[in-house]
Amino acid sequence: MQNTWSIGELAEMAGLSVKTIRYYSDSGLLPVAERSTGGHRRYGPQALNRLRLIRQLRSLEIPIAAITEVVTGERSLGDLMTGELLATQERLSQLRWRQATLQALDDCPPDVRLNRLQILSRVHKLPEARQALTHHWAHSLPADMPKRWRDRMVALLSPSPPDNPSATSALAYAELHLLIAAPGFTRWTQDHKLEMRDAPSFYAQVDHAAELTIVSLLHGLPPGQGGPVPEWWTPLSPAPPGGGEEGSLMVMKVYSPEFKADAVALYLSDPSHTFEGIGKDLGISRETLRNWVRAERVRRGESGTTNTKEVPVSEATRQELEAEIAALRAELKTVRKENQKLATERDILRKATKFFAQEMTW
């Protein structure tokens, strides 16, 4: 059986031209088994197998340079496929964006086409477009904004381009860049310096408000649009010109009856709960929670003290308390079950803070 072939024989078996095989051989892609007495190259089975691999990869339009890295062992075939897949996905993303852009220009009336072209041309390079948004907001937000707030706001205000854009979404994303170029659009970040003279206090108060939502989240109440501001919440008051420190942005720490009731119920739901522990979880002081519990016990006709000394109660009252405790324990079990679904309390706080950041108006 013949173990080597001439270049012509190899070309016939591989279904390629002699010129192509000579090019691959000169490029170092094909191993030469030996040379004939006349000095001509002869190729073995390894060269034939490699030719088949090269032909299969070329059918996928893999560049010769990348194929060379595979056949020489510099790169694995799996790594090549992963890299080509990522590159193809990137090209598809660019083509989808180009299609959406052209569709937006094709669908508009002739008299607005030139103006729309000027808008869409701002985002013809997507990576640079996202970086432009990020850079703008990173330098436009108040300098005294805490870093964690700044990072969240920049992320919210600098969205990534849509993965599968339509003509409408492509135009909307381009208009974001048009807006930040308008001097008046970002003026709201600078027009509140007078009101924000006590910025640390303001951000601390908003953080505190976000923490108060933890109880609602633990009870299964999802974030949603709020109703009218209740009477028990003192609104934010801007600092009047020349008003001095008295005009600092402040929020009165007054809590709703519902929050008080939830806090007391949470404390009473488990004998192991402490004022300090529950107060810390809810963002209130130990003494505040103690006073709420005392008031609730007085309302129920129980002892106003917080010691464990038993107070004689009627059988009806005892049954009522036992039923209430059982209900609270059942509710606590539900709360704990829901809480297990959350990775950490930090995740809850981040979700709540993000919600407040989206709803906040300047």
mmCIF file of C-alpha atoms in Angstrom:
data_model
loop_
_atom_site.group_PDB
_atom_site.id
_atom_site.type_symbol
_atom_site.label_atom_id
_atom_site.label_comp_id
_atom_site.label_asym_id
_atom_site.label_seq_id
_atom_site.Cartn_x
_atom_site.Cartn_y
_atom_site.Cartn_z
ATOM 1 C CA MET A 1 0.000 0.000 0.000
ATOM 2 C CA GLN A 2 1.276 3.417 -0.936
ATOM 3 C CA ASN A 3 2.023 5.518 2.188
ATOM 4 C CA THR A 4 3.014 8.762 0.477
ATOM 5 C CA TRP A 5 1.643 10.783 -2.424
ATOM 6 C CA SER A 6 2.843 13.427 -4.767
ATOM 7 C CA ILE A 7 1.293 16.882 -4.629
ATOM 8 C CA GLY A 8 -0.894 16.049 -7.632
ATOM 9 C CA GLU A 9 -2.139 12.820 -6.085
ATOM 10 C CA LEU A 10 -2.836 14.580 -2.794
ATOM 11 C CA ALA A 11 -4.743 17.331 -4.601
ATOM 12 C CA GLU A 12 -6.929 14.768 -6.348
ATOM 13 C CA MET A 13 -7.745 12.920 -3.119
ATOM 14 C CA ALA A 14 -8.469 16.122 -1.198
ATOM 15 C CA GLY A 15 -10.495 17.734 -3.970
ATOM 16 C CA LEU A 16 -8.288 20.831 -4.050
ATOM 17 C CA SER A 17 -6.070 22.416 -6.650
ATOM 18 C CA VAL A 18 -2.316 21.841 -6.735
ATOM 19 C CA LYS A 19 -1.839 25.583 -6.355
ATOM 20 C CA THR A 20 -3.872 25.637 -3.127
ATOM 21 C CA ILE A 21 -1.980 22.697 -1.638
ATOM 22 C CA ARG A 22 1.341 24.277 -2.589
ATOM 23 C CA TYR A 23 0.232 27.475 -0.809
ATOM 24 C CA TYR A 24 -0.716 25.540 2.329
ATOM 25 C CA SER A 25 2.549 23.638 2.198
ATOM 26 C CA ASP A 26 4.635 26.796 1.762
ATOM 27 C CA SER A 27 2.736 28.330 4.717
ATOM 28 C CA GLY A 28 3.790 25.434 6.946
ATOM 29 C CA LEU A 29 0.299 23.987 7.285
ATOM 30 C CA LEU A 30 1.115 20.607 5.709
ATOM 31 C CA PRO A 31 3.821 18.263 6.972
ATOM 32 C CA VAL A 32 6.091 16.842 4.288
ATOM 33 C CA ALA A 33 6.687 13.140 4.840
ATOM 34 C CA GLU A 34 9.702 12.885 2.555
ATOM 35 C CA ARG A 35 11.146 14.010 -0.774
ATOM 36 C CA SER A 36 11.556 11.937 -3.883
ATOM 37 C CA THR A 37 14.925 11.237 -5.464
ATOM 38 C CA GLY A 38 14.231 14.195 -7.722
ATOM 39 C CA GLY A 39 13.620 16.487 -4.711
ATOM 40 C CA HIS A 40 9.853 16.632 -5.026
ATOM 41 C CA ARG A 41 7.665 16.730 -1.938
ATOM 42 C CA ARG A 42 5.719 13.683 -0.956
ATOM 43 C CA TYR A 43 2.906 13.724 1.591
ATOM 44 C CA GLY A 44 1.597 11.098 3.959
ATOM 45 C CA PRO A 45 -1.807 10.366 5.596
ATOM 46 C CA GLN A 46 -1.223 13.095 8.202
ATOM 47 C CA ALA A 47 -1.151 15.730 5.466
ATOM 48 C CA LEU A 48 -4.387 14.390 3.986
ATOM 49 C CA ASN A 49 -6.162 14.513 7.354
ATOM 50 C CA ARG A 50 -4.909 18.037 7.944
ATOM 51 C CA LEU A 51 -6.093 19.127 4.513
ATOM 52 C CA ARG A 52 -9.569 17.859 5.306
ATOM 53 C CA LEU A 53 -9.569 19.807 8.585
ATOM 54 C CA ILE A 54 -8.375 22.964 6.824
ATOM 55 C CA ARG A 55 -11.046 22.598 4.160
ATOM 56 C CA GLN A 56 -13.781 22.136 6.776
ATOM 57 C CA LEU A 57 -12.643 25.192 8.722
ATOM 58 C CA ARG A 58 -12.385 27.281 5.567
ATOM 59 C CA SER A 59 -15.993 26.344 4.762
ATOM 60 C CA LEU A 60 -16.867 28.279 7.948
ATOM 61 C CA GLU A 61 -14.819 31.216 6.648
ATOM 62 C CA ILE A 62 -12.224 30.797 9.386
ATOM 63 C CA PRO A 63 -9.142 32.888 8.506
ATOM 64 C CA ILE A 64 -5.966 31.056 7.485
ATOM 65 C CA ALA A 65 -4.068 32.733 10.322
ATOM 66 C CA ALA A 66 -6.461 31.268 12.898
ATOM 67 C CA ILE A 67 -6.300 27.831 11.252
ATOM 68 C CA THR A 68 -2.507 27.974 11.386
ATOM 69 C CA GLU A 69 -2.663 28.513 15.159
ATOM 70 C CA VAL A 70 -4.797 25.369 15.506
ATOM 71 C CA VAL A 71 -2.762 23.024 13.295
ATOM 72 C CA THR A 72 0.504 24.171 14.896
ATOM 73 C CA GLY A 73 -0.860 23.560 18.400
ATOM 74 C CA GLU A 74 -0.783 27.210 19.487
ATOM 75 C CA ARG A 75 -4.544 27.174 19.990
ATOM 76 C CA SER A 76 -7.105 24.473 20.614
ATOM 77 C CA LEU A 77 -9.990 23.849 18.255
ATOM 78 C CA GLY A 78 -12.467 24.527 21.067
ATOM 79 C CA ASP A 79 -10.876 27.879 21.827
ATOM 80 C CA LEU A 80 -11.028 28.782 18.150
ATOM 81 C CA MET A 81 -14.744 27.951 17.984
ATOM 82 C CA THR A 82 -15.456 30.009 21.110
ATOM 83 C CA GLY A 83 -13.587 32.992 19.738
ATOM 84 C CA GLU A 84 -15.288 32.780 16.350
ATOM 85 C CA LEU A 85 -18.704 32.478 18.014
ATOM 86 C CA LEU A 86 -18.112 35.621 20.064
ATOM 87 C CA ALA A 87 -16.886 37.476 17.003
ATOM 88 C CA THR A 88 -19.931 36.351 15.029
ATOM 89 C CA GLN A 89 -22.268 37.456 17.805
ATOM 90 C CA GLU A 90 -20.567 40.843 17.832
ATOM 91 C CA ARG A 91 -20.973 41.176 14.084
ATOM 92 C CA LEU A 92 -24.633 40.164 14.363
ATOM 93 C CA SER A 93 -25.151 42.803 17.036
ATOM 94 C CA GLN A 94 -23.609 45.419 14.774
ATOM 95 C CA LEU A 95 -25.734 44.269 11.848
ATOM 96 C CA ARG A 96 -28.924 44.361 13.942
ATOM 97 C CA TRP A 97 -28.084 47.892 15.043
ATOM 98 C CA ARG A 98 -27.329 48.901 11.463
ATOM 99 C CA GLN A 99 -30.613 47.384 10.321
ATOM 100 C CA ALA A 100 -32.565 49.262 13.017
ATOM 101 C CA THR A 101 -30.793 52.506 12.118
ATOM 102 C CA LEU A 102 -31.516 52.140 8.413
ATOM 103 C CA GLN A 103 -35.113 51.190 9.196
ATOM 104 C CA ALA A 104 -35.511 54.344 11.286
ATOM 105 C CA LEU A 105 -34.206 56.413 8.375
ATOM 106 C CA ASP A 106 -36.362 54.597 5.846
ATOM 107 C CA ASP A 107 -39.617 54.898 7.825
ATOM 108 C CA CYS A 108 -39.493 58.656 8.394
ATOM 109 C CA PRO A 109 -40.865 61.426 6.155
ATOM 110 C CA PRO A 110 -38.333 62.974 3.752
ATOM 111 C CA ASP A 111 -38.387 66.346 5.501
ATOM 112 C CA VAL A 112 -37.123 64.865 8.799
ATOM 113 C CA ARG A 113 -34.698 62.296 7.380
ATOM 114 C CA LEU A 114 -31.643 64.554 7.457
ATOM 115 C CA ASN A 115 -32.295 65.597 11.052
ATOM 116 C CA ARG A 116 -32.802 61.974 12.085
ATOM 117 C CA LEU A 117 -29.569 61.005 10.348
ATOM 118 C CA GLN A 118 -27.707 63.591 12.428
ATOM 119 C CA ILE A 119 -29.194 62.109 15.604
ATOM 120 C CA LEU A 120 -28.471 58.483 14.730
ATOM 121 C CA SER A 121 -24.923 59.247 13.639
ATOM 122 C CA ARG A 122 -24.097 59.959 17.298
ATOM 123 C CA VAL A 123 -24.231 56.248 18.116
ATOM 124 C CA HIS A 124 -22.745 54.583 15.052
ATOM 125 C CA LYS A 125 -20.024 53.105 17.300
ATOM 126 C CA LEU A 126 -21.823 51.382 20.151
ATOM 127 C CA PRO A 127 -18.970 50.871 22.663
ATOM 128 C CA GLU A 128 -17.965 54.514 22.386
ATOM 129 C CA ALA A 129 -21.617 55.567 22.651
ATOM 130 C CA ARG A 130 -22.059 53.820 26.007
ATOM 131 C CA GLN A 131 -18.773 55.269 27.253
ATOM 132 C CA ALA A 132 -19.943 58.753 26.282
ATOM 133 C CA LEU A 133 -23.034 58.411 28.484
ATOM 134 C CA THR A 134 -21.029 57.029 31.395
ATOM 135 C CA HIS A 135 -18.389 59.754 31.141
ATOM 136 C CA HIS A 136 -20.998 62.506 30.955
ATOM 137 C CA TRP A 137 -22.955 61.463 34.032
ATOM 138 C CA ALA A 138 -19.860 60.628 36.052
ATOM 139 C CA HIS A 139 -18.783 64.266 35.641
ATOM 140 C CA SER A 140 -22.246 65.865 35.871
ATOM 141 C CA LEU A 141 -23.634 64.429 39.098
ATOM 142 C CA PRO A 142 -22.998 66.406 42.316
ATOM 143 C CA ALA A 143 -19.454 66.008 43.593
ATOM 144 C CA ASP A 144 -20.648 65.446 47.172
ATOM 145 C CA MET A 145 -22.864 62.514 46.201
ATOM 146 C CA PRO A 146 -21.695 59.335 48.013
ATOM 147 C CA LYS A 147 -19.809 56.919 45.769
ATOM 148 C CA ARG A 148 -22.385 54.153 46.115
ATOM 149 C CA TRP A 149 -25.085 56.602 45.013
ATOM 150 C CA ARG A 150 -22.970 57.914 42.157
ATOM 151 C CA ASP A 151 -22.246 54.417 40.856
ATOM 152 C CA ARG A 152 -25.930 53.497 40.923
ATOM 153 C CA MET A 153 -27.066 56.712 39.271
ATOM 154 C CA VAL A 154 -24.430 56.472 36.531
ATOM 155 C CA ALA A 155 -25.513 52.885 35.826
ATOM 156 C CA LEU A 156 -29.180 53.908 35.667
ATOM 157 C CA LEU A 157 -28.537 56.910 33.433
ATOM 158 C CA SER A 158 -26.082 55.117 31.119
ATOM 159 C CA PRO A 159 -27.929 52.068 29.780
ATOM 160 C CA SER A 160 -26.352 49.644 27.358
ATOM 161 C CA PRO A 161 -27.685 49.649 23.797
ATOM 162 C CA PRO A 162 -30.634 47.280 23.284
ATOM 163 C CA ASP A 163 -29.546 43.784 22.249
ATOM 164 C CA ASN A 164 -32.232 43.455 19.593
ATOM 165 C CA PRO A 165 -33.072 47.048 18.669
ATOM 166 C CA SER A 166 -36.076 48.192 16.701
ATOM 167 C CA ALA A 167 -36.129 51.403 14.718
ATOM 168 C CA THR A 168 -37.876 53.089 17.643
ATOM 169 C CA SER A 169 -35.474 51.879 20.343
ATOM 170 C CA ALA A 170 -32.411 52.721 18.236
ATOM 171 C CA LEU A 171 -33.689 56.256 17.745
ATOM 172 C CA ALA A 172 -34.520 56.574 21.447
ATOM 173 C CA TYR A 173 -31.017 55.467 22.441
ATOM 174 C CA ALA A 174 -29.499 57.983 20.036
ATOM 175 C CA GLU A 175 -31.716 60.709 21.492
ATOM 176 C CA LEU A 176 -30.160 60.094 24.920
ATOM 177 C CA HIS A 177 -26.899 61.373 23.480
ATOM 178 C CA LEU A 178 -28.690 64.323 21.939
ATOM 179 C CA LEU A 179 -30.181 65.201 25.332
ATOM 180 C CA ILE A 180 -26.908 65.172 27.254
ATOM 181 C CA ALA A 181 -25.462 67.509 24.638
ATOM 182 C CA ALA A 182 -28.161 70.086 25.451
ATOM 183 C CA PRO A 183 -26.899 72.494 28.167
ATOM 184 C CA GLY A 184 -30.300 72.777 29.830
ATOM 185 C CA PHE A 185 -30.934 69.055 30.170
ATOM 186 C CA THR A 186 -28.410 68.329 32.908
ATOM 187 C CA ARG A 187 -28.894 71.647 34.655
ATOM 188 C CA TRP A 188 -31.068 69.906 37.237
ATOM 189 C CA THR A 189 -27.903 68.397 38.658
ATOM 190 C CA GLN A 190 -26.579 71.882 39.398
ATOM 191 C CA ASP A 191 -29.741 73.859 40.233
ATOM 192 C CA HIS A 192 -30.163 72.311 43.679
ATOM 193 C CA LYS A 193 -26.915 73.396 45.303
ATOM 194 C CA LEU A 194 -28.794 75.785 47.606
ATOM 195 C CA GLU A 195 -31.171 73.060 48.716
ATOM 196 C CA MET A 196 -28.391 70.498 49.022
ATOM 197 C CA ARG A 197 -26.115 72.385 51.396
ATOM 198 C CA ASP A 198 -26.712 69.611 53.902
ATOM 199 C CA ALA A 199 -26.102 66.866 51.349
ATOM 200 C CA PRO A 200 -24.787 64.240 53.807
ATOM 201 C CA SER A 201 -27.967 64.596 55.861
ATOM 202 C CA PHE A 202 -30.132 64.350 52.755
ATOM 203 C CA TYR A 203 -28.497 61.155 51.489
ATOM 204 C CA ALA A 204 -28.563 59.642 54.972
ATOM 205 C CA GLN A 205 -32.292 60.332 55.202
ATOM 206 C CA VAL A 206 -33.004 58.771 51.822
ATOM 207 C CA ASP A 207 -30.926 55.746 52.827
ATOM 208 C CA HIS A 208 -32.999 55.571 55.992
ATOM 209 C CA ALA A 209 -36.207 55.713 53.968
ATOM 210 C CA ALA A 210 -34.915 52.877 51.813
ATOM 211 C CA GLU A 211 -34.172 50.801 54.887
ATOM 212 C CA LEU A 212 -37.765 51.224 56.036
ATOM 213 C CA THR A 213 -38.941 49.317 52.985
ATOM 214 C CA ILE A 214 -37.233 46.150 54.215
ATOM 215 C CA VAL A 215 -40.203 45.273 56.398
ATOM 216 C CA SER A 216 -42.609 45.633 53.473
ATOM 217 C CA LEU A 217 -40.386 43.507 51.251
ATOM 218 C CA LEU A 218 -40.133 40.819 53.904
ATOM 219 C CA HIS A 219 -43.928 40.784 54.139
ATOM 220 C CA GLY A 220 -44.173 40.178 50.405
ATOM 221 C CA LEU A 221 -45.189 43.683 49.345
ATOM 222 C CA PRO A 222 -43.480 44.370 46.004
ATOM 223 C CA PRO A 223 -42.217 47.837 45.071
ATOM 224 C CA GLY A 224 -44.762 49.937 43.250
ATOM 225 C CA GLN A 225 -45.919 53.434 42.573
ATOM 226 C CA GLY A 226 -46.672 55.287 45.777
ATOM 227 C CA GLY A 227 -49.849 57.169 46.542
ATOM 228 C CA PRO A 228 -50.206 60.666 47.997
ATOM 229 C CA VAL A 229 -47.712 61.580 50.690
ATOM 230 C CA PRO A 230 -49.434 60.811 54.024
ATOM 231 C CA GLU A 231 -49.949 63.487 56.626
ATOM 232 C CA TRP A 232 -47.612 61.832 59.094
ATOM 233 C CA TRP A 233 -44.622 62.418 56.773
ATOM 234 C CA THR A 234 -43.142 65.897 56.880
ATOM 235 C CA PRO A 235 -42.178 66.864 53.316
ATOM 236 C CA LEU A 236 -38.711 67.880 52.285
ATOM 237 C CA SER A 237 -38.365 71.641 52.610
ATOM 238 C CA PRO A 238 -35.795 73.465 50.459
ATOM 239 C CA ALA A 239 -33.488 75.970 52.055
ATOM 240 C CA PRO A 240 -34.727 79.524 51.516
ATOM 241 C CA PRO A 241 -32.195 82.106 50.290
ATOM 242 C CA GLY A 242 -30.313 83.521 53.241
ATOM 243 C CA GLY A 243 -32.056 81.149 55.580
ATOM 244 C CA GLY A 244 -28.871 79.846 57.166
ATOM 245 C CA GLU A 245 -28.558 76.368 58.562
ATOM 246 C CA GLU A 246 -32.205 76.407 59.588
ATOM 247 C CA GLY A 247 -33.090 75.850 55.950
ATOM 248 C CA SER A 248 -31.149 72.618 55.567
ATOM 249 C CA LEU A 249 -33.003 69.819 53.872
ATOM 250 C CA MET A 250 -34.503 67.738 56.661
ATOM 251 C CA VAL A 251 -37.054 64.990 57.136
ATOM 252 C CA MET A 252 -38.905 64.557 60.400
ATOM 253 C CA LYS A 253 -38.414 61.073 61.768
ATOM 254 C CA VAL A 254 -42.092 60.246 62.226
ATOM 255 C CA TYR A 255 -43.339 56.766 61.451
ATOM 256 C CA SER A 256 -46.671 55.570 60.123
ATOM 257 C CA PRO A 257 -49.073 53.639 62.363
ATOM 258 C CA GLU A 258 -48.692 50.672 60.024
ATOM 259 C CA PHE A 259 -44.918 50.657 60.438
ATOM 260 C CA LYS A 260 -45.252 50.901 64.230
ATOM 261 C CA ALA A 261 -47.697 47.997 64.274
ATOM 262 C CA ASP A 262 -45.421 45.869 62.084
ATOM 263 C CA ALA A 263 -42.409 46.665 64.264
ATOM 264 C CA VAL A 264 -44.239 45.739 67.478
ATOM 265 C CA ALA A 265 -45.657 42.569 65.922
ATOM 266 C CA LEU A 266 -42.209 41.543 64.741
ATOM 267 C CA TYR A 267 -40.739 42.088 68.209
ATOM 268 C CA LEU A 268 -43.515 40.141 69.957
ATOM 269 C CA SER A 269 -43.460 37.275 67.469
ATOM 270 C CA ASP A 270 -40.486 35.576 69.105
ATOM 271 C CA PRO A 271 -39.454 35.651 72.791
ATOM 272 C CA SER A 272 -35.804 35.705 71.732
ATOM 273 C CA HIS A 273 -36.169 39.061 69.980
ATOM 274 C CA THR A 274 -34.522 42.052 71.629
ATOM 275 C CA PHE A 275 -35.210 45.757 71.318
ATOM 276 C CA GLU A 276 -31.678 46.364 70.136
ATOM 277 C CA GLY A 277 -31.722 43.613 67.511
ATOM 278 C CA ILE A 278 -35.110 44.439 66.001
ATOM 279 C CA GLY A 279 -34.431 48.155 66.214
ATOM 280 C CA LYS A 280 -31.181 47.745 64.321
ATOM 281 C CA ASP A 281 -32.887 45.660 61.632
ATOM 282 C CA LEU A 282 -35.608 48.276 61.150
ATOM 283 C CA GLY A 283 -33.408 51.350 61.405
ATOM 284 C CA ILE A 284 -34.926 52.685 64.623
ATOM 285 C CA SER A 285 -33.521 53.178 68.106
ATOM 286 C CA ARG A 286 -33.916 50.674 70.899
ATOM 287 C CA GLU A 287 -35.790 53.197 73.059
ATOM 288 C CA THR A 288 -38.196 54.040 70.247
ATOM 289 C CA LEU A 289 -39.175 50.400 69.829
ATOM 290 C CA ARG A 290 -39.394 49.943 73.608
ATOM 291 C CA ASN A 291 -41.841 52.848 73.857
ATOM 292 C CA TRP A 292 -43.984 51.440 71.050
ATOM 293 C CA VAL A 293 -44.141 48.029 72.736
ATOM 294 C CA ARG A 294 -45.033 49.612 76.086
ATOM 295 C CA ALA A 295 -47.814 51.623 74.469
ATOM 296 C CA GLU A 296 -49.192 48.515 72.783
ATOM 297 C CA ARG A 297 -49.143 46.568 76.032
ATOM 298 C CA VAL A 298 -50.963 49.371 77.803
ATOM 299 C CA ARG A 299 -53.544 49.395 75.013
ATOM 300 C CA ARG A 300 -54.051 45.663 75.504
ATOM 301 C CA GLY A 301 -54.278 46.056 79.239
ATOM 302 C CA GLU A 302 -50.987 44.300 79.857
ATOM 303 C CA SER A 303 -48.127 45.439 82.034
ATOM 304 C CA GLY A 304 -46.339 48.510 80.742
ATOM 305 C CA THR A 305 -42.987 47.188 81.888
ATOM 306 C CA THR A 306 -40.668 45.073 79.828
ATOM 307 C CA ASN A 307 -39.723 42.507 82.447
ATOM 308 C CA THR A 308 -40.891 38.913 82.315
ATOM 309 C CA LYS A 309 -42.957 38.937 85.488
ATOM 310 C CA GLU A 310 -46.343 37.347 84.810
ATOM 311 C CA VAL A 311 -49.434 39.502 85.155
ATOM 312 C CA PRO A 312 -52.765 37.826 85.989
ATOM 313 C CA VAL A 313 -55.113 37.916 83.018
ATOM 314 C CA SER A 314 -58.544 36.503 82.387
ATOM 315 C CA GLU A 315 -59.010 33.263 80.506
ATOM 316 C CA ALA A 316 -60.596 35.114 77.592
ATOM 317 C CA THR A 317 -57.653 37.488 77.384
ATOM 318 C CA ARG A 318 -55.211 34.596 77.598
ATOM 319 C CA GLN A 319 -56.940 32.776 74.751
ATOM 320 C CA GLU A 320 -56.971 35.946 72.716
ATOM 321 C CA LEU A 321 -53.249 36.443 73.303
ATOM 322 C CA GLU A 322 -52.463 32.830 72.492
ATOM 323 C CA ALA A 323 -54.407 33.085 69.244
ATOM 324 C CA GLU A 324 -52.616 36.292 68.382
ATOM 325 C CA ILE A 325 -49.234 34.774 69.173
ATOM 326 C CA ALA A 326 -50.063 31.750 67.020
ATOM 327 C CA ALA A 327 -51.022 34.057 64.175
ATOM 328 C CA LEU A 328 -47.816 36.028 64.605
ATOM 329 C CA ARG A 329 -45.758 32.850 64.624
ATOM 330 C CA ALA A 330 -47.448 31.702 61.429
ATOM 331 C CA GLU A 331 -46.769 35.082 59.899
ATOM 332 C CA LEU A 332 -43.156 34.931 61.056
ATOM 333 C CA LYS A 333 -42.787 31.506 59.462
ATOM 334 C CA THR A 334 -44.024 32.949 56.192
ATOM 335 C CA VAL A 335 -41.676 35.894 56.525
ATOM 336 C CA ARG A 336 -38.717 33.627 57.167
ATOM 337 C CA LYS A 337 -39.628 31.473 54.186
ATOM 338 C CA GLU A 338 -39.718 34.517 51.970
ATOM 339 C CA ASN A 339 -36.484 35.784 53.461
ATOM 340 C CA GLN A 340 -34.704 32.588 52.504
ATOM 341 C CA LYS A 341 -35.291 33.439 48.882
ATOM 342 C CA LEU A 342 -33.136 36.516 49.237
ATOM 343 C CA ALA A 343 -29.403 36.006 49.089
ATOM 344 C CA THR A 344 -28.554 38.537 51.803
ATOM 345 C CA GLU A 345 -30.008 41.545 53.517
ATOM 346 C CA ARG A 346 -27.636 43.637 51.452
ATOM 347 C CA ASP A 347 -29.417 42.506 48.285
ATOM 348 C CA ILE A 348 -32.730 43.629 49.745
ATOM 349 C CA LEU A 349 -31.314 47.026 50.631
ATOM 350 C CA ARG A 350 -29.816 47.451 47.198
ATOM 351 C CA LYS A 351 -33.142 46.668 45.530
ATOM 352 C CA ALA A 352 -34.951 49.094 47.784
ATOM 353 C CA THR A 353 -32.361 51.822 47.253
ATOM 354 C CA LYS A 354 -32.510 51.340 43.506
ATOM 355 C CA PHE A 355 -36.288 51.726 43.643
ATOM 356 C CA PHE A 356 -36.008 54.958 45.591
ATOM 357 C CA ALA A 357 -33.357 56.264 43.217
ATOM 358 C CA GLN A 358 -35.659 55.656 40.249
ATOM 359 C CA GLU A 359 -38.633 57.320 41.920
ATOM 360 C CA MET A 360 -36.707 60.298 43.327
ATOM 361 C CA THR A 361 -37.224 63.695 41.706
ATOM 362 C CA TRP A 362 -34.799 66.510 42.089
#
